[in-house]
Coordinates of C-alpha atoms in Angstrom, one line a residue:
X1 CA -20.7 33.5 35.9
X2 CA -21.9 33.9 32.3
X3 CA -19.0 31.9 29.6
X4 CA -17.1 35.2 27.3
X5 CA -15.6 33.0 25.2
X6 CA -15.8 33.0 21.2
X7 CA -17.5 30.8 18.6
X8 CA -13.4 29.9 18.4
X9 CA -12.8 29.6 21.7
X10 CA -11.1 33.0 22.1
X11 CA -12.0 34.9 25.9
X12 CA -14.1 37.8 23.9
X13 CA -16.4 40.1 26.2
X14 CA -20.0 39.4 23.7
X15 CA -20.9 43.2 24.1
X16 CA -16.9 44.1 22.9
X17 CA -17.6 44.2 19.4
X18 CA -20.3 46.5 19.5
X19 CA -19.1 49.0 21.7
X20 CA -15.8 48.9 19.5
X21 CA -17.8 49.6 16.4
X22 CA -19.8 52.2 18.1
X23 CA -16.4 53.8 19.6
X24 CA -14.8 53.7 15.8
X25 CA -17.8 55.9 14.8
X26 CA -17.5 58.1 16.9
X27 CA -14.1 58.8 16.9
X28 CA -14.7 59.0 12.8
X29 CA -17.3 61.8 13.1
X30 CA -15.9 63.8 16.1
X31 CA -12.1 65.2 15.5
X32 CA -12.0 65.4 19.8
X33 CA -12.7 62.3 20.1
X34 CA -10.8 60.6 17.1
X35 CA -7.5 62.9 18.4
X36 CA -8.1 61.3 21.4
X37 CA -8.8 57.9 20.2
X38 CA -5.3 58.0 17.7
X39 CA -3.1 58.9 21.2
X40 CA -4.6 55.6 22.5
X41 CA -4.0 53.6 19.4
X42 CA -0.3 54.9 19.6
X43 CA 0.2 53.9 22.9
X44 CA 0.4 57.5 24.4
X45 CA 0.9 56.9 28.2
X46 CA -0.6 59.4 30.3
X47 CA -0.3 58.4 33.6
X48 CA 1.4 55.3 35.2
X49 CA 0.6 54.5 38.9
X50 CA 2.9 53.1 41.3
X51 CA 2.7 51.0 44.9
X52 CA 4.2 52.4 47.5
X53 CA 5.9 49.9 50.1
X54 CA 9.0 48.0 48.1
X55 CA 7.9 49.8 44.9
X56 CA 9.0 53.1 45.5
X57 CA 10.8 52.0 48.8
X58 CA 12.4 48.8 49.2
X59 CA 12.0 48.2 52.6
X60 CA 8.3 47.9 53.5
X61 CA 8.0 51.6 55.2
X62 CA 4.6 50.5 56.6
X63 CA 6.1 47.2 58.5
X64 CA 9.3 49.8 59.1
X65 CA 6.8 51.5 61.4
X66 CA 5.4 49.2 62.6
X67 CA 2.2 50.5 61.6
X68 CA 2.8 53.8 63.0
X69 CA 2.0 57.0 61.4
X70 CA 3.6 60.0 61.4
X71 CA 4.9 60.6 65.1
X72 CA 7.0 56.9 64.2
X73 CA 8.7 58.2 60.7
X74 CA 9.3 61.5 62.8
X75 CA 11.7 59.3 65.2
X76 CA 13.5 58.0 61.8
X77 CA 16.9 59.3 61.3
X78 CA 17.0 60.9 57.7
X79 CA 19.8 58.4 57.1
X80 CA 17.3 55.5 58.1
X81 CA 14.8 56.7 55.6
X82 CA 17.4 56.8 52.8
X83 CA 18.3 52.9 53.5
X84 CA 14.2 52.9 53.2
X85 CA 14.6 54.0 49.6
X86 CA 17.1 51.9 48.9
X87 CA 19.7 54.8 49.5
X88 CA 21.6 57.4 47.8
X89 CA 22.3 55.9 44.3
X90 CA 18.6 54.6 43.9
X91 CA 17.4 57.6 45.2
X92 CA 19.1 59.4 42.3
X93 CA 17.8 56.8 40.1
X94 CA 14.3 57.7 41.5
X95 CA 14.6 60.9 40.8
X96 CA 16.3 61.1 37.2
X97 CA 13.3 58.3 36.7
X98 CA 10.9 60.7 37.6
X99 CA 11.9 63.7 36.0
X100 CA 12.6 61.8 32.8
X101 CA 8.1 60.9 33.0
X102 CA 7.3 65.0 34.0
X103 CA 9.8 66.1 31.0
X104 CA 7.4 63.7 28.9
X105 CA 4.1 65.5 30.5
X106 CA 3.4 61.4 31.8
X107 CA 1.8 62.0 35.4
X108 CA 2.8 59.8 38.3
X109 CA 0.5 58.5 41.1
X110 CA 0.4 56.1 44.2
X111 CA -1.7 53.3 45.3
X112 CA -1.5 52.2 48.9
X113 CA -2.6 50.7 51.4
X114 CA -0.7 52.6 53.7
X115 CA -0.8 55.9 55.6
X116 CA -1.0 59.0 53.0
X117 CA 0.3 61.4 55.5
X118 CA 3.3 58.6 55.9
X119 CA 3.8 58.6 52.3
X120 CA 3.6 62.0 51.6
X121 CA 5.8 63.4 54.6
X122 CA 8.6 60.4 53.5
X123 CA 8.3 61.2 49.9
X124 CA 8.5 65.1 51.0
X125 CA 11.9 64.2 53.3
X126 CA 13.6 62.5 50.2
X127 CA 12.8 65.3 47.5
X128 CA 10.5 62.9 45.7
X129 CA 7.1 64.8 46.6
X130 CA 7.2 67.0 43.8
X131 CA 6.4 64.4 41.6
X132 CA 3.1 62.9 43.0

């Protein structure tokens, strides 16, 4: 493993510096890219990613099912999933949460390790699908 830290003992990646400066050129002579570049430096956020299992949920949907897929969240009651969620009053907060990222054009995505026909047919049963 190769040391990346500074003459002053900062952890700097040797090559940073020069792909910065190379990056700050570019952006100078090309008006896409230096739009693009000024959204970063602002801190535009255009996408945020979220777990699924007691992210989303709070209950570990996954371990819910035992590992089952679909046929086991078919057998959950819709009152079950809601307790899933965390139930109706986090739901809502879910969803005003949500909305409140599309009304600012942010886009929403999940990372699992679980089932994606789970996730999406839970998500679909609690009106949260439209969001992902």
């Amino acid at each position: 493993m190769q040391d990346t830290a500074g003459p002053d003992g900062d952890d700097n990646d040797k090559g940073k510096s020069a792909t910065n400066n190379s990056a700050e050129s570019e952006a100078k002579s090309d008006p896409a890219v230096s739009a693009s570049a000024s959204d970063h430096e602002a801190g535009t956020v255009r996408l945020i990613m979220y777990d699924f299992d007691q992210t989303i949920t709070c209950l570990h949907l996954y371990r819910e099912l035992h590992g089952g897929q679909c046929p086991a969240l078919n057998k959950f009651s819709d009152s079950k999933l809601l307790d899933v969620f965390g139930g109706q009053s986090r739901l809502r907060q879910l969803q005003a949460h949500f909305q409140h990222l599309a009304s600012h054009h942010i886009d929403v995505a999940i990372v699992s390790f679980g089932w994606t026909d789970v996730i999406k047919q839970a998500l679909t049963r609690v009106n949260l699908c439209r969001f992902f």
